[in-house]
C-alpha positions as a Markdown table, in Angstrom:
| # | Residue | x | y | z |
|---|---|---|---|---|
| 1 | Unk | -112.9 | 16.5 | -0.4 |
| 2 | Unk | -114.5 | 19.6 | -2.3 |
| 3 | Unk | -115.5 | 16.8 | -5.4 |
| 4 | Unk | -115.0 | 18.1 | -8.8 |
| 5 | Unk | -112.5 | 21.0 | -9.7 |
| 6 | Unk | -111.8 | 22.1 | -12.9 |
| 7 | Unk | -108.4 | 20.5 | -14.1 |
| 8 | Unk | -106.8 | 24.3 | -14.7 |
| 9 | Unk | -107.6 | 25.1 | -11.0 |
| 10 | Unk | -105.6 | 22.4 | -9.8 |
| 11 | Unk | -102.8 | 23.5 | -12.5 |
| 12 | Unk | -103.2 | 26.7 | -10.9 |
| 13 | Unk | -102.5 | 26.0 | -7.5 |
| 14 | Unk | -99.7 | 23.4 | -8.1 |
| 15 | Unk | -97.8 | 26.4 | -10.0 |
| 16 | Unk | -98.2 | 28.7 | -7.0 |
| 17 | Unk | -96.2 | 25.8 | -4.7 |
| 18 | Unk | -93.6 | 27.9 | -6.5 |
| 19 | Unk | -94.2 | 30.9 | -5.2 |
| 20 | Unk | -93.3 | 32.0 | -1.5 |
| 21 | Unk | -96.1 | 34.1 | -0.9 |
| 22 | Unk | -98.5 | 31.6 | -2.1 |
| 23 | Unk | -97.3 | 28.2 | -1.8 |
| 24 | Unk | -98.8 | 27.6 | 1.7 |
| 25 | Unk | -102.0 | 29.1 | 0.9 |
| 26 | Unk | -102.1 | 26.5 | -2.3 |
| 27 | Unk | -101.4 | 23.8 | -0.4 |
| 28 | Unk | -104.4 | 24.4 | 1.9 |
| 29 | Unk | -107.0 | 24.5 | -0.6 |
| 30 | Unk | -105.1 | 21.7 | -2.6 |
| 31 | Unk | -105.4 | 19.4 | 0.9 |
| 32 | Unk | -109.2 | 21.3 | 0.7 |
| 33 | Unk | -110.0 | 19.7 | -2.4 |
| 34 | Unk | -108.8 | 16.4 | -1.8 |
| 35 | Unk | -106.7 | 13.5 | -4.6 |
| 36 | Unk | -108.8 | 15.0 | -7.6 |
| 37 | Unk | -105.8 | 14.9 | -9.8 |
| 38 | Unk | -102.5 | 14.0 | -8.1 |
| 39 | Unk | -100.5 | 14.2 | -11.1 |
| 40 | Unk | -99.7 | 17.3 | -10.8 |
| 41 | Unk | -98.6 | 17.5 | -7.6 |
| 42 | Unk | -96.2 | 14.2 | -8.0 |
| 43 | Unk | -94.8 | 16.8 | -10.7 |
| 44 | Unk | -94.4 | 19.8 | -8.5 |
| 45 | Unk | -92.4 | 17.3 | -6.6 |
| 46 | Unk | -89.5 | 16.9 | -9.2 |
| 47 | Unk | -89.1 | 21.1 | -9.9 |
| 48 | Unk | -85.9 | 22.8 | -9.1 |
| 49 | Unk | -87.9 | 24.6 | -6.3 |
| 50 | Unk | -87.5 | 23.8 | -3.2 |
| 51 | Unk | -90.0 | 25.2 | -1.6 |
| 52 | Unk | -92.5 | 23.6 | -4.6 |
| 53 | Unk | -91.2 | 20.1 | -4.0 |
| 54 | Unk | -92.0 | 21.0 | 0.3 |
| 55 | Unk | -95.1 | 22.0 | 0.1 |
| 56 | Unk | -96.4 | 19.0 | -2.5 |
| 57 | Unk | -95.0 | 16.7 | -0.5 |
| 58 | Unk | -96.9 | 18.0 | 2.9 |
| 59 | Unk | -100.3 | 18.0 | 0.1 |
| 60 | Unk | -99.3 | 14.6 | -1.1 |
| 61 | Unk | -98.6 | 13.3 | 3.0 |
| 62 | Unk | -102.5 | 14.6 | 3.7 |
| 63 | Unk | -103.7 | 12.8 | 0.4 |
| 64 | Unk | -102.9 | 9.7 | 2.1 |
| 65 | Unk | -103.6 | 5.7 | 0.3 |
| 66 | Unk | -104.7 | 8.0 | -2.8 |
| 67 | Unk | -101.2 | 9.4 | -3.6 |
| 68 | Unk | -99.6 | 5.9 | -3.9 |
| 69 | Unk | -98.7 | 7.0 | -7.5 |
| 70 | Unk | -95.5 | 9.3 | -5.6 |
| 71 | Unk | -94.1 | 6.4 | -4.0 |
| 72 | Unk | -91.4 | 5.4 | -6.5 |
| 73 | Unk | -91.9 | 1.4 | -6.8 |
């Protein structure tokens, strides 16, 4: 984990799961920086996008324990 990242960076890069070109890079330095917020990306995982809801759920599969918040109960 990179430690602490500013909440709009991590807004940032969970908007680019949208975008082809980007998503992969975005989920590398999301898995880079580690669970700092998952919220975000349990959100990206309930867009329209396809590839958005792919690629936060690869993030959320390397976040491990700390993304327990995805698993519906």
């Amino acid at each position: 984990s990179l430690g602490w990242v500013p909440d709009e960076t991590i807004d940032t890069l969970t908007d680019m799961l949208r975008k082809h070109q980007q998503a992969g890079w975005a989920a590398r330095v999301l898995k880079a920086v580690g669970p700092v917020r998952v919220g975000p990306v349990v959100a990206a995982l309930r867009r329209d996008n396809a590839l958005s809801r792919e690629f936060a759920a690869d993030v959320l599969g390397a976040y491990g324990p700390a993304a327990k918040e995805a698993v519906p109960v």
